[in-house]
PDB file of C-alpha atoms in Angstrom:
ATOM      1  CA  UNK A   1     104.493 223.845 -15.333  1.00  0.00           C
ATOM      2  CA  UNK A   2     108.261 223.940 -15.549  1.00  0.00           C
ATOM      3  CA  UNK A   3     108.646 224.914 -11.932  1.00  0.00           C
ATOM      4  CA  UNK A   4     106.254 222.134 -10.945  1.00  0.00           C
ATOM      5  CA  UNK A   5     108.382 219.528 -12.726  1.00  0.00           C
ATOM      6  CA  UNK A   6     111.520 220.960 -11.225  1.00  0.00           C
ATOM      7  CA  UNK A   7     110.095 220.602  -7.758  1.00  0.00           C
ATOM      8  CA  UNK A   8     109.160 216.952  -8.358  1.00  0.00           C
ATOM      9  CA  UNK A   9     112.573 216.120  -9.724  1.00  0.00           C
ATOM     10  CA  UNK A  10     114.244 217.961  -6.835  1.00  0.00           C
ATOM     11  CA  UNK A  11     112.225 215.921  -4.359  1.00  0.00           C
ATOM     12  CA  UNK A  12     113.222 212.690  -6.065  1.00  0.00           C
ATOM     13  CA  UNK A  13     116.870 213.611  -5.956  1.00  0.00           C
ATOM     14  CA  UNK A  14     116.692 214.444  -2.276  1.00  0.00           C
ATOM     15  CA  UNK A  15     114.938 211.158  -1.579  1.00  0.00           C
ATOM     16  CA  UNK A  16     117.536 209.136  -3.481  1.00  0.00           C
ATOM     17  CA  UNK A  17     120.416 210.761  -1.553  1.00  0.00           C
ATOM     18  CA  UNK A  18     118.761 209.884   1.775  1.00  0.00           C
ATOM     19  CA  UNK A  19     118.017 206.373   0.554  1.00  0.00           C
ATOM     20  CA  UNK A  20     121.648 205.988  -0.482  1.00  0.00           C
ATOM     21  CA  UNK A  21     122.893 207.032   2.972  1.00  0.00           C
ATOM     22  CA  UNK A  22     120.479 204.615   4.708  1.00  0.00           C
ATOM     23  CA  UNK A  23     121.535 201.800   2.398  1.00  0.00           C
ATOM     24  CA  UNK A  24     125.212 202.409   3.172  1.00  0.00           C
ATOM     25  CA  UNK A  25     124.464 202.463   6.912  1.00  0.00           C
ATOM     26  CA  UNK A  26     122.490 199.207   6.698  1.00  0.00           C
ATOM     27  CA  UNK A  27     125.266 197.539   4.694  1.00  0.00           C
ATOM     28  CA  UNK A  28     127.822 198.595   7.310  1.00  0.00           C
ATOM     29  CA  UNK A  29     125.636 197.162  10.095  1.00  0.00           C
ATOM     30  CA  UNK A  30     125.201 193.911   8.153  1.00  0.00           C
ATOM     31  CA  UNK A  31     128.962 193.531   7.733  1.00  0.00           C
ATOM     32  CA  UNK A  32     129.507 194.237  11.418  1.00  0.00           C
ATOM     33  CA  UNK A  33     126.993 191.525  12.367  1.00  0.00           C
ATOM     34  CA  UNK A  34     128.391 188.895  10.003  1.00  0.00           C
ATOM     35  CA  UNK A  35     132.081 189.578  10.733  1.00  0.00           C
ATOM     36  CA  UNK A  36     131.812 190.661  14.316  1.00  0.00           C
ATOM     37  CA  UNK A  37     133.443 193.694  15.829  1.00  0.00           C
ATOM     38  CA  UNK A  38     136.977 192.282  15.733  1.00  0.00           C
ATOM     39  CA  UNK A  39     138.188 191.599  12.246  1.00  0.00           C
ATOM     40  CA  UNK A  40     141.124 189.430  13.354  1.00  0.00           C
ATOM     41  CA  UNK A  41     140.710 187.038  16.246  1.00  0.00           C
ATOM     42  CA  UNK A  42     143.771 186.238  18.337  1.00  0.00           C
ATOM     43  CA  UNK A  43     144.415 182.558  18.890  1.00  0.00           C
ATOM     44  CA  UNK A  44     144.845 181.240  22.447  1.00  0.00           C
ATOM     45  CA  UNK A  45     148.351 180.005  23.145  1.00  0.00           C
ATOM     46  CA  UNK A  46     148.236 176.383  24.299  1.00  0.00           C
ATOM     47  CA  UNK A  47     150.919 175.412  26.793  1.00  0.00           C
ATOM     48  CA  UNK A  48     149.900 171.763  27.214  1.00  0.00           C
ATOM     49  CA  UNK A  49     149.206 168.943  24.795  1.00  0.00           C
ATOM     50  CA  UNK A  50     146.261 167.747  26.909  1.00  0.00           C
ATOM     51  CA  UNK A  51     142.845 169.309  26.457  1.00  0.00           C
ATOM     52  CA  UNK A  52     141.064 170.025  29.720  1.00  0.00           C
ATOM     53  CA  UNK A  53     137.326 170.404  29.380  1.00  0.00           C
ATOM     54  CA  UNK A  54     136.239 173.709  30.907  1.00  0.00           C
ATOM     55  CA  UNK A  55     134.150 173.512  34.073  1.00  0.00           C
ATOM     56  CA  UNK A  56     130.626 174.645  33.301  1.00  0.00           C
ATOM     57  CA  UNK A  57     127.653 175.316  35.543  1.00  0.00           C
ATOM     58  CA  UNK A  58     126.250 172.082  36.987  1.00  0.00           C
ATOM     59  CA  UNK A  59     122.811 172.530  38.494  1.00  0.00           C
ATOM     60  CA  UNK A  60     121.460 170.226  41.219  1.00  0.00           C
ATOM     61  CA  UNK A  61     119.112 167.518  40.002  1.00  0.00           C
ATOM     62  CA  UNK A  62     115.407 168.167  40.331  1.00  0.00           C
ATOM     63  CA  UNK A  63     113.426 164.965  40.726  1.00  0.00           C
ATOM     64  CA  UNK A  64     110.367 164.316  38.632  1.00  0.00           C
ATOM     65  CA  UNK A  65     108.235 163.034  41.514  1.00  0.00           C
ATOM     66  CA  UNK A  66     108.721 161.785  45.090  1.00  0.00           C
ATOM     67  CA  UNK A  67     109.432 158.052  45.145  1.00  0.00           C
ATOM     68  CA  UNK A  68     107.403 157.573  48.336  1.00  0.00           C
ATOM     69  CA  UNK A  69     103.923 159.058  48.587  1.00  0.00           C
ATOM     70  CA  UNK A  70     103.913 159.111  52.397  1.00  0.00           C
ATOM     71  CA  UNK A  71     106.660 158.881  55.023  1.00  0.00           C
ATOM     72  CA  UNK A  72     107.363 155.437  56.418  1.00  0.00           C
ATOM     73  CA  UNK A  73     105.470 154.643  59.621  1.00  0.00           C
ATOM     74  CA  UNK A  74     107.237 152.942  62.489  1.00  0.00           C
ATOM     75  CA  UNK A  75     105.915 149.390  62.567  1.00  0.00           C
ATOM     76  CA  UNK A  76     107.657 148.543  65.826  1.00  0.00           C
ATOM     77  CA  UNK A  77     105.698 150.656  68.303  1.00  0.00           C
ATOM     78  CA  UNK A  78     105.326 149.633  71.961  1.00  0.00           C
ATOM     79  CA  UNK A  79     102.265 147.458  71.186  1.00  0.00           C
ATOM     80  CA  UNK A  80     104.050 145.557  68.423  1.00  0.00           C
ATOM     81  CA  UNK A  81     107.220 145.061  70.487  1.00  0.00           C
ATOM     82  CA  UNK A  82     105.588 143.613  73.611  1.00  0.00           C
ATOM     83  CA  UNK A  83     103.688 140.407  72.793  1.00  0.00           C
ATOM     84  CA  UNK A  84     102.749 139.027  76.209  1.00  0.00           C
ATOM     85  CA  UNK A  85     104.234 138.355  79.656  1.00  0.00           C
ATOM     86  CA  UNK A  86     105.362 134.838  80.525  1.00  0.00           C
ATOM     87  CA  UNK A  87     103.533 133.254  83.444  1.00  0.00           C
ATOM     88  CA  UNK A  88     105.549 130.088  83.894  1.00  0.00           C
ATOM     89  CA  UNK A  89     106.736 128.896  87.288  1.00  0.00           C
ATOM     90  CA  UNK A  90     110.298 130.060  86.675  1.00  0.00           C
ATOM     91  CA  UNK A  91     109.031 133.470  85.504  1.00  0.00           C
ATOM     92  CA  UNK A  92     106.969 133.855  88.703  1.00  0.00           C
ATOM     93  CA  UNK A  93     110.059 132.991  90.752  1.00  0.00           C
ATOM     94  CA  UNK A  94     111.999 135.747  88.939  1.00  0.00           C
ATOM     95  CA  UNK A  95     109.234 138.262  89.753  1.00  0.00           C
ATOM     96  CA  UNK A  96     109.296 137.386  93.467  1.00  0.00           C
ATOM     97  CA  UNK A  97     113.041 136.996  94.061  1.00  0.00           C
ATOM     98  CA  UNK A  98     114.823 139.219  91.501  1.00  0.00           C
ATOM     99  CA  UNK A  99     112.216 141.936  90.860  1.00  0.00           C
ATOM    100  CA  UNK A 100     112.285 140.936  87.179  1.00  0.00           C
ATOM    101  CA  UNK A 101     109.411 140.646  84.705  1.00  0.00           C
ATOM    102  CA  UNK A 102     109.631 138.180  81.791  1.00  0.00           C
ATOM    103  CA  UNK A 103     108.080 139.020  78.411  1.00  0.00           C
ATOM    104  CA  UNK A 104     107.956 137.499  74.987  1.00  0.00           C
ATOM    105  CA  UNK A 105     108.824 140.279  72.536  1.00  0.00           C
ATOM    106  CA  UNK A 106     109.236 140.833  68.793  1.00  0.00           C
ATOM    107  CA  UNK A 107     112.495 139.334  67.514  1.00  0.00           C
ATOM    108  CA  UNK A 108     113.459 142.583  65.724  1.00  0.00           C
ATOM    109  CA  UNK A 109     113.229 144.667  68.911  1.00  0.00           C
ATOM    110  CA  UNK A 110     116.448 145.856  70.552  1.00  0.00           C
ATOM    111  CA  UNK A 111     117.066 146.184  74.293  1.00  0.00           C
ATOM    112  CA  UNK A 112     116.578 150.005  74.356  1.00  0.00           C
ATOM    113  CA  UNK A 113     113.326 149.600  72.391  1.00  0.00           C
ATOM    114  CA  UNK A 114     112.064 146.980  74.878  1.00  0.00           C
ATOM    115  CA  UNK A 115     113.033 149.245  77.791  1.00  0.00           C
ATOM    116  CA  UNK A 116     111.099 152.166  76.270  1.00  0.00           C
ATOM    117  CA  UNK A 117     108.060 149.991  75.459  1.00  0.00           C
ATOM    118  CA  UNK A 118     107.819 148.709  79.077  1.00  0.00           C
ATOM    119  CA  UNK A 119     108.142 152.274  80.384  1.00  0.00           C
ATOM    120  CA  UNK A 120     105.371 153.522  78.067  1.00  0.00           C
ATOM    121  CA  UNK A 121     102.952 150.626  78.616  1.00  0.00           C
ATOM    122  CA  UNK A 122     103.311 150.035  82.359  1.00  0.00           C
ATOM    123  CA  UNK A 123     104.686 153.400  83.669  1.00  0.00           C
ATOM    124  CA  UNK A 124     107.560 151.717  85.536  1.00  0.00           C
ATOM    125  CA  UNK A 125     111.283 152.428  85.557  1.00  0.00           C
ATOM    126  CA  UNK A 126     113.513 149.753  84.088  1.00  0.00           C
ATOM    127  CA  UNK A 127     117.015 149.086  85.432  1.00  0.00           C
ATOM    128  CA  UNK A 128     118.177 146.782  82.630  1.00  0.00           C
ATOM    129  CA  UNK A 129     117.004 144.328  79.997  1.00  0.00           C
ATOM    130  CA  UNK A 130     118.454 140.890  79.210  1.00  0.00           C
ATOM    131  CA  UNK A 131     117.301 139.066  76.111  1.00  0.00           C
ATOM    132  CA  UNK A 132     117.612 135.627  74.553  1.00  0.00           C
ATOM    133  CA  UNK A 133     116.143 133.888  71.557  1.00  0.00           C
ATOM    134  CA  UNK A 134     114.432 130.648  72.437  1.00  0.00           C
ATOM    135  CA  UNK A 135     114.852 127.465  70.381  1.00  0.00           C
ATOM    136  CA  UNK A 136     111.352 127.977  68.927  1.00  0.00           C
ATOM    137  CA  UNK A 137     112.551 131.334  67.474  1.00  0.00           C
ATOM    138  CA  UNK A 138     110.770 133.722  69.877  1.00  0.00           C
ATOM    139  CA  UNK A 139     112.647 136.404  71.789  1.00  0.00           C
ATOM    140  CA  UNK A 140     112.384 136.421  75.566  1.00  0.00           C
ATOM    141  CA  UNK A 141     113.171 139.570  77.550  1.00  0.00           C
ATOM    142  CA  UNK A 142     114.039 139.684  81.249  1.00  0.00           C
ATOM    143  CA  UNK A 143     113.155 143.198  82.407  1.00  0.00           C
ATOM    144  CA  UNK A 144     114.787 144.146  85.725  1.00  0.00           C
ATOM    145  CA  UNK A 145     112.794 146.857  87.517  1.00  0.00           C
ATOM    146  CA  UNK A 146     114.501 149.772  89.228  1.00  0.00           C
TER     147      UNK A 146
END
Protein backbone atom coordinates (compact mmCIF):
# COMPACT_ATOMS: atom_id res chain seq x y z
CA UNK A 1 0.00 0.00 0.00
CA UNK A 2 2.90 2.32 0.70
CA UNK A 3 4.24 2.02 -2.81
CA UNK A 4 0.76 2.69 -4.18
CA UNK A 5 0.50 5.95 -2.22
CA UNK A 6 3.98 6.93 -3.26
CA UNK A 7 3.08 6.50 -6.89
CA UNK A 8 -0.04 8.68 -6.53
CA UNK A 9 1.87 11.41 -4.77
CA UNK A 10 4.65 11.23 -7.36
CA UNK A 11 2.11 11.65 -10.14
CA UNK A 12 0.60 14.67 -8.42
CA UNK A 13 3.97 16.30 -8.03
CA UNK A 14 4.80 15.76 -11.68
CA UNK A 15 1.45 17.20 -12.69
CA UNK A 16 1.91 20.30 -10.54
CA UNK A 17 5.36 21.00 -12.03
CA UNK A 18 3.94 20.81 -15.57
CA UNK A 19 0.98 22.97 -14.56
CA UNK A 20 3.38 25.52 -13.08
CA UNK A 21 5.40 25.71 -16.31
CA UNK A 22 2.22 26.13 -18.42
CA UNK A 23 0.95 28.83 -16.08
CA UNK A 24 4.23 30.75 -16.36
CA UNK A 25 4.14 30.45 -20.16
CA UNK A 26 0.53 31.68 -20.30
CA UNK A 27 1.34 34.62 -18.01
CA UNK A 28 4.26 35.59 -20.25
CA UNK A 29 2.01 35.46 -23.33
CA UNK A 30 -0.62 37.56 -21.56
CA UNK A 31 1.94 40.23 -20.68
CA UNK A 32 3.24 40.25 -24.24
CA UNK A 33 -0.29 40.78 -25.59
CA UNK A 34 -1.19 43.56 -23.15
CA UNK A 35 2.14 45.43 -23.38
CA UNK A 36 3.05 44.63 -26.93
CA UNK A 37 6.41 43.43 -28.13
CA UNK A 38 8.18 46.76 -27.62
CA UNK A 39 8.25 47.86 -24.03
CA UNK A 40 9.22 51.46 -24.82
CA UNK A 41 7.72 53.20 -27.82
CA UNK A 42 9.78 55.89 -29.52
CA UNK A 43 7.99 59.16 -30.10
CA UNK A 44 7.89 60.65 -33.61
CA UNK A 45 9.85 63.88 -33.90
CA UNK A 46 7.58 66.65 -35.17
CA UNK A 47 9.30 69.25 -37.33
CA UNK A 48 6.24 71.43 -37.99
CA UNK A 49 3.62 73.02 -35.77
CA UNK A 50 0.87 72.18 -38.28
CA UNK A 51 -0.78 68.78 -38.22
CA UNK A 52 -1.29 67.28 -41.66
CA UNK A 53 -3.93 64.59 -41.79
CA UNK A 54 -2.46 61.44 -43.34
CA UNK A 55 -3.80 60.45 -46.75
CA UNK A 56 -5.85 57.29 -46.40
CA UNK A 57 -7.41 55.01 -48.98
CA UNK A 58 -10.37 56.68 -50.69
CA UNK A 59 -12.52 54.23 -52.61
CA UNK A 60 -14.70 55.30 -55.56
CA UNK A 61 -18.36 55.81 -54.74
CA UNK A 62 -20.72 52.97 -55.52
CA UNK A 63 -24.23 54.19 -56.26
CA UNK A 64 -27.21 52.62 -54.60
CA UNK A 65 -29.31 52.41 -57.77
CA UNK A 66 -29.32 53.89 -61.29
CA UNK A 67 -31.16 57.22 -61.37
CA UNK A 68 -32.63 56.48 -64.81
CA UNK A 69 -34.29 53.13 -65.45
CA UNK A 70 -33.82 53.31 -69.23
CA UNK A 71 -31.57 55.39 -71.49
CA UNK A 72 -33.07 58.56 -72.89
CA UNK A 73 -34.64 58.15 -76.33
CA UNK A 74 -34.04 60.75 -79.00
CA UNK A 75 -37.31 62.64 -79.36
CA UNK A 76 -36.14 64.59 -82.39
CA UNK A 77 -35.99 61.86 -85.03
CA UNK A 78 -36.49 62.63 -88.74
CA UNK A 79 -40.30 62.30 -88.43
CA UNK A 80 -40.48 64.74 -85.52
CA UNK A 81 -38.15 67.26 -87.18
CA UNK A 82 -39.94 67.51 -90.53
CA UNK A 83 -43.53 68.72 -90.06
CA UNK A 84 -44.73 69.38 -93.61
CA UNK A 85 -43.62 71.04 -96.86
CA UNK A 86 -44.91 74.51 -97.69
CA UNK A 87 -46.97 74.74 -100.86
CA UNK A 88 -47.40 78.48 -101.15
CA UNK A 89 -46.86 80.35 -104.40
CA UNK A 90 -43.49 81.69 -103.30
CA UNK A 91 -42.41 78.19 -102.19
CA UNK A 92 -43.35 76.77 -105.62
CA UNK A 93 -41.31 79.52 -107.28
CA UNK A 94 -38.29 78.54 -105.15
CA UNK A 95 -38.69 74.89 -106.23
CA UNK A 96 -38.76 75.82 -109.93
CA UNK A 97 -36.09 78.54 -110.05
CA UNK A 98 -33.62 77.82 -107.22
CA UNK A 99 -33.94 74.03 -106.83
CA UNK A 100 -34.96 74.63 -103.21
CA UNK A 101 -37.63 72.88 -101.13
CA UNK A 102 -39.38 74.74 -98.29
CA UNK A 103 -40.42 72.91 -95.11
CA UNK A 104 -41.89 73.80 -91.78
CA UNK A 105 -39.74 72.08 -89.15
CA UNK A 106 -39.52 71.70 -85.37
CA UNK A 107 -38.15 74.85 -83.74
CA UNK A 108 -35.55 72.86 -81.74
CA UNK A 109 -34.02 71.30 -84.86
CA UNK A 110 -30.62 72.53 -86.04
CA UNK A 111 -29.50 72.89 -89.66
CA UNK A 112 -27.42 69.65 -89.66
CA UNK A 113 -30.38 67.78 -88.14
CA UNK A 114 -32.72 69.13 -90.85
CA UNK A 115 -30.19 68.18 -93.54
CA UNK A 116 -29.97 64.61 -92.19
CA UNK A 117 -33.77 64.30 -91.85
CA UNK A 118 -34.35 65.34 -95.50
CA UNK A 119 -31.67 62.88 -96.65
CA UNK A 120 -33.25 60.02 -94.67
CA UNK A 121 -36.87 60.74 -95.61
CA UNK A 122 -36.54 61.64 -99.29
CA UNK A 123 -33.18 60.00 -100.31
CA UNK A 124 -31.86 63.24 -101.85
CA UNK A 125 -28.57 65.06 -101.37
CA UNK A 126 -28.76 68.46 -99.71
CA UNK A 127 -26.37 71.28 -100.61
CA UNK A 128 -27.29 73.63 -97.76
CA UNK A 129 -30.06 74.61 -95.38
CA UNK A 130 -31.25 78.13 -94.52
CA UNK A 131 -33.66 78.62 -91.65
CA UNK A 132 -35.80 81.37 -90.17
CA UNK A 133 -38.38 81.59 -87.45
CA UNK A 134 -41.65 83.04 -88.64
CA UNK A 135 -43.61 85.64 -86.65
CA UNK A 136 -46.11 82.93 -85.64
CA UNK A 137 -43.23 81.03 -83.94
CA UNK A 138 -42.77 78.20 -86.47
CA UNK A 139 -39.40 77.45 -88.04
CA UNK A 140 -39.15 77.49 -91.82
CA UNK A 141 -36.30 75.68 -93.59
CA UNK A 142 -35.13 76.36 -97.14
CA UNK A 143 -33.42 73.17 -98.29
CA UNK A 144 -31.18 73.67 -101.34
CA UNK A 145 -30.75 70.42 -103.29
CA UNK A 146 -27.39 69.37 -104.68
